Amino acid sequence: MSVLATAREAWGESCPDWIEALAVECDRTSQNQTAKRLERSTAMISKVLRNKYPADMQAIEDVVRGALMSETIACPALGDIGKQTCRKWRKKSRDFENVNSLYVQMFRACNRCPRNDTEKMAKGHEGDLT
């Protein structure tokens, strides 16, 4: 049975497009290679595909949409960037690091960004941006 068939069976009629994209990529390469590409564990990918992942799936959805579906957002500092890139910068911007001028610029931009504020409010300021 293909990964896509497994995902469709687990999700039923409500299988989101990003789950199908994830399953297709796993069929095309492998679940292990897809997990590495998305910087996630194979166990997480397996649970998501089988609709058994207990936590909020917004983070993995953003990563899949950015890395596999090439969806972008308009970043006020960098222009059009992938959703997964936005998520990485928002995670890095939690704590100030004066590593280089780009980090400082992104710390300021991410902390002023309405996308970051919306997610913080939805998650009670403790959201997992990974």
PDB file of C-alpha atoms in Angstrom:
ATOM      1  CA  MET A   1       0.000   0.000   0.000  1.00  0.00           C
ATOM      2  CA  SER A   2       1.345   3.414  -0.911  1.00  0.00           C
ATOM      3  CA  VAL A   3       1.820   6.152   1.663  1.00  0.00           C
ATOM      4  CA  LEU A   4      -0.785   8.236  -0.162  1.00  0.00           C
ATOM      5  CA  ALA A   5      -3.338   5.417   0.120  1.00  0.00           C
ATOM      6  CA  THR A   6      -2.528   5.028   3.822  1.00  0.00           C
ATOM      7  CA  ALA A   7      -2.989   8.757   4.412  1.00  0.00           C
ATOM      8  CA  ARG A   8      -6.275   8.874   2.514  1.00  0.00           C
ATOM      9  CA  GLU A   9      -7.552   5.878   4.465  1.00  0.00           C
ATOM     10  CA  ALA A  10      -6.589   7.480   7.799  1.00  0.00           C
ATOM     11  CA  TRP A  11      -7.912  10.966   6.975  1.00  0.00           C
ATOM     12  CA  GLY A  12     -10.949   9.921   4.968  1.00  0.00           C
ATOM     13  CA  GLU A  13     -12.837  12.450   2.870  1.00  0.00           C
ATOM     14  CA  SER A  14     -11.318  15.357   4.819  1.00  0.00           C
ATOM     15  CA  CYS A  15      -7.700  14.641   3.795  1.00  0.00           C
ATOM     16  CA  PRO A  16      -6.052  18.095   3.533  1.00  0.00           C
ATOM     17  CA  ASP A  17      -4.018  18.992   0.461  1.00  0.00           C
ATOM     18  CA  TRP A  18      -0.844  19.371   2.505  1.00  0.00           C
ATOM     19  CA  ILE A  19      -1.215  15.822   3.894  1.00  0.00           C
ATOM     20  CA  GLU A  20      -1.524  14.536   0.331  1.00  0.00           C
ATOM     21  CA  ALA A  21       1.577  16.520  -0.672  1.00  0.00           C
ATOM     22  CA  LEU A  22       3.473  15.014   2.269  1.00  0.00           C
ATOM     23  CA  ALA A  23       2.346  11.499   1.330  1.00  0.00           C
ATOM     24  CA  VAL A  24       3.269  11.978  -2.328  1.00  0.00           C
ATOM     25  CA  GLU A  25       6.757  13.142  -1.315  1.00  0.00           C
ATOM     26  CA  CYS A  26       7.144  10.095   0.961  1.00  0.00           C
ATOM     27  CA  ASP A  27       6.126   7.843  -1.942  1.00  0.00           C
ATOM     28  CA  ARG A  28       8.488   9.659  -4.310  1.00  0.00           C
ATOM     29  CA  THR A  29      11.541   9.485  -2.041  1.00  0.00           C
ATOM     30  CA  SER A  30      11.026   7.782   1.312  1.00  0.00           C
ATOM     31  CA  GLN A  31       9.539   8.677   4.654  1.00  0.00           C
ATOM     32  CA  ASN A  32      13.027   8.920   6.148  1.00  0.00           C
ATOM     33  CA  GLN A  33      14.314  11.279   3.436  1.00  0.00           C
ATOM     34  CA  THR A  34      11.176  13.404   3.649  1.00  0.00           C
ATOM     35  CA  ALA A  35      11.539  13.681   7.422  1.00  0.00           C
ATOM     36  CA  LYS A  36      15.155  14.808   7.025  1.00  0.00           C
ATOM     37  CA  ARG A  37      14.175  17.368   4.393  1.00  0.00           C
ATOM     38  CA  LEU A  38      11.490  18.784   6.697  1.00  0.00           C
ATOM     39  CA  GLU A  39      13.782  18.588   9.755  1.00  0.00           C
ATOM     40  CA  ARG A  40      11.273  16.429  11.607  1.00  0.00           C
ATOM     41  CA  SER A  41      11.365  12.902  13.004  1.00  0.00           C
ATOM     42  CA  THR A  42      10.140   9.935  11.007  1.00  0.00           C
ATOM     43  CA  ALA A  43       7.823   9.081  13.907  1.00  0.00           C
ATOM     44  CA  MET A  44       6.166  12.493  13.655  1.00  0.00           C
ATOM     45  CA  ILE A  45       5.726  12.141   9.901  1.00  0.00           C
ATOM     46  CA  SER A  46       4.219   8.695  10.370  1.00  0.00           C
ATOM     47  CA  LYS A  47       1.754   9.901  13.012  1.00  0.00           C
ATOM     48  CA  VAL A  48       0.729  12.913  10.939  1.00  0.00           C
ATOM     49  CA  LEU A  49       0.121  10.766   7.866  1.00  0.00           C
ATOM     50  CA  ARG A  50      -1.961   8.333   9.914  1.00  0.00           C
ATOM     51  CA  ASN A  51      -3.921  11.160  11.604  1.00  0.00           C
ATOM     52  CA  LYS A  52      -2.645  10.081  15.019  1.00  0.00           C
ATOM     53  CA  TYR A  53      -0.459  13.072  15.885  1.00  0.00           C
ATOM     54  CA  PRO A  54      -1.862  14.380  19.190  1.00  0.00           C
ATOM     55  CA  ALA A  55      -0.424  17.905  19.129  1.00  0.00           C
ATOM     56  CA  ASP A  56      -1.293  20.952  17.043  1.00  0.00           C
ATOM     57  CA  MET A  57      -0.313  20.366  13.423  1.00  0.00           C
ATOM     58  CA  GLN A  58       0.085  24.022  12.406  1.00  0.00           C
ATOM     59  CA  ALA A  59       3.889  23.871  12.578  1.00  0.00           C
ATOM     60  CA  ILE A  60       4.200  20.774  10.420  1.00  0.00           C
ATOM     61  CA  GLU A  61       1.575  22.143   8.024  1.00  0.00           C
ATOM     62  CA  ASP A  62       3.610  25.347   7.555  1.00  0.00           C
ATOM     63  CA  VAL A  63       6.781  23.337   6.954  1.00  0.00           C
ATOM     64  CA  VAL A  64       5.075  21.088   4.392  1.00  0.00           C
ATOM     65  CA  ARG A  65       3.401  24.016   2.641  1.00  0.00           C
ATOM     66  CA  GLY A  66       6.697  25.918   2.480  1.00  0.00           C
ATOM     67  CA  ALA A  67       9.138  23.120   1.669  1.00  0.00           C
ATOM     68  CA  LEU A  68       7.013  20.800  -0.471  1.00  0.00           C
ATOM     69  CA  MET A  69       4.281  23.040  -1.882  1.00  0.00           C
ATOM     70  CA  SER A  70       6.454  26.158  -2.359  1.00  0.00           C
ATOM     71  CA  GLU A  71       3.992  28.435  -0.555  1.00  0.00           C
ATOM     72  CA  THR A  72       5.420  31.790   0.431  1.00  0.00           C
ATOM     73  CA  ILE A  73       4.489  34.694   2.632  1.00  0.00           C
ATOM     74  CA  ALA A  74       5.389  38.367   2.357  1.00  0.00           C
ATOM     75  CA  CYS A  75       7.996  39.052   5.027  1.00  0.00           C
ATOM     76  CA  PRO A  76       8.379  42.763   5.827  1.00  0.00           C
ATOM     77  CA  ALA A  77      12.147  42.318   6.160  1.00  0.00           C
ATOM     78  CA  LEU A  78      13.079  39.709   3.539  1.00  0.00           C
ATOM     79  CA  GLY A  79      10.299  39.878   0.949  1.00  0.00           C
ATOM     80  CA  ASP A  80       8.697  36.640  -0.243  1.00  0.00           C
ATOM     81  CA  ILE A  81       9.976  33.690   1.788  1.00  0.00           C
ATOM     82  CA  GLY A  82       8.822  30.126   2.322  1.00  0.00           C
ATOM     83  CA  LYS A  83       6.510  29.449   5.235  1.00  0.00           C
ATOM     84  CA  GLN A  84       9.096  27.159   6.811  1.00  0.00           C
ATOM     85  CA  THR A  85      11.712  29.928   6.603  1.00  0.00           C
ATOM     86  CA  CYS A  86       9.328  32.353   8.316  1.00  0.00           C
ATOM     87  CA  ARG A  87       8.720  29.820  11.084  1.00  0.00           C
ATOM     88  CA  LYS A  88      12.479  29.323  11.605  1.00  0.00           C
ATOM     89  CA  TRP A  89      13.077  33.077  11.901  1.00  0.00           C
ATOM     90  CA  ARG A  90      10.151  33.487  14.307  1.00  0.00           C
ATOM     91  CA  LYS A  91      11.595  30.726  16.478  1.00  0.00           C
ATOM     92  CA  LYS A  92      15.052  32.337  16.429  1.00  0.00           C
ATOM     93  CA  SER A  93      13.539  35.720  17.323  1.00  0.00           C
ATOM     94  CA  ARG A  94      12.283  34.510  20.697  1.00  0.00           C
ATOM     95  CA  ASP A  95      15.613  35.485  22.249  1.00  0.00           C
ATOM     96  CA  PHE A  96      17.847  38.355  21.192  1.00  0.00           C
ATOM     97  CA  GLU A  97      21.259  37.343  19.847  1.00  0.00           C
ATOM     98  CA  ASN A  98      23.664  39.926  18.499  1.00  0.00           C
ATOM     99  CA  VAL A  99      25.306  37.391  16.187  1.00  0.00           C
ATOM    100  CA  ASN A 100      25.188  39.561  13.078  1.00  0.00           C
ATOM    101  CA  SER A 101      23.155  42.367  11.576  1.00  0.00           C
ATOM    102  CA  LEU A 102      20.677  39.970   9.927  1.00  0.00           C
ATOM    103  CA  TYR A 103      19.798  38.389  13.290  1.00  0.00           C
ATOM    104  CA  VAL A 104      19.223  41.826  14.791  1.00  0.00           C
ATOM    105  CA  GLN A 105      17.108  42.887  11.796  1.00  0.00           C
ATOM    106  CA  MET A 106      15.029  39.698  11.980  1.00  0.00           C
ATOM    107  CA  PHE A 107      14.636  39.918  15.754  1.00  0.00           C
ATOM    108  CA  ARG A 108      13.085  43.344  15.325  1.00  0.00           C
ATOM    109  CA  ALA A 109      11.011  42.426  12.271  1.00  0.00           C
ATOM    110  CA  CYS A 110       9.650  39.157  13.686  1.00  0.00           C
ATOM    111  CA  ASN A 111       8.724  40.687  17.007  1.00  0.00           C
ATOM    112  CA  ARG A 112       6.776  43.436  15.220  1.00  0.00           C
ATOM    113  CA  CYS A 113       5.170  41.117  12.679  1.00  0.00           C
ATOM    114  CA  PRO A 114       1.394  40.625  12.985  1.00  0.00           C
ATOM    115  CA  ARG A 115       1.843  36.984  11.902  1.00  0.00           C
ATOM    116  CA  ASN A 116       3.961  36.359  14.992  1.00  0.00           C
ATOM    117  CA  ASP A 117       1.530  38.232  17.263  1.00  0.00           C
ATOM    118  CA  THR A 118      -1.438  36.245  15.964  1.00  0.00           C
ATOM    119  CA  GLU A 119       0.309  32.952  16.623  1.00  0.00           C
ATOM    120  CA  LYS A 120       1.400  34.014  20.114  1.00  0.00           C
ATOM    121  CA  MET A 121      -2.179  34.936  20.998  1.00  0.00           C
ATOM    122  CA  ALA A 122      -3.553  31.683  19.588  1.00  0.00           C
ATOM    123  CA  LYS A 123      -1.007  29.651  21.536  1.00  0.00           C
ATOM    124  CA  GLY A 124      -1.154  31.597  24.788  1.00  0.00           C
ATOM    125  CA  HIS A 125       2.376  32.991  24.316  1.00  0.00           C
ATOM    126  CA  GLU A 126       3.837  29.505  24.707  1.00  0.00           C
ATOM    127  CA  GLY A 127       3.300  28.293  21.145  1.00  0.00           C
ATOM    128  CA  ASP A 128       5.580  25.755  19.563  1.00  0.00           C
ATOM    129  CA  LEU A 129       7.002  27.393  16.487  1.00  0.00           C
ATOM    130  CA  THR A 130       9.245  24.480  15.614  1.00  0.00           C
TER     131      THR A 130
END
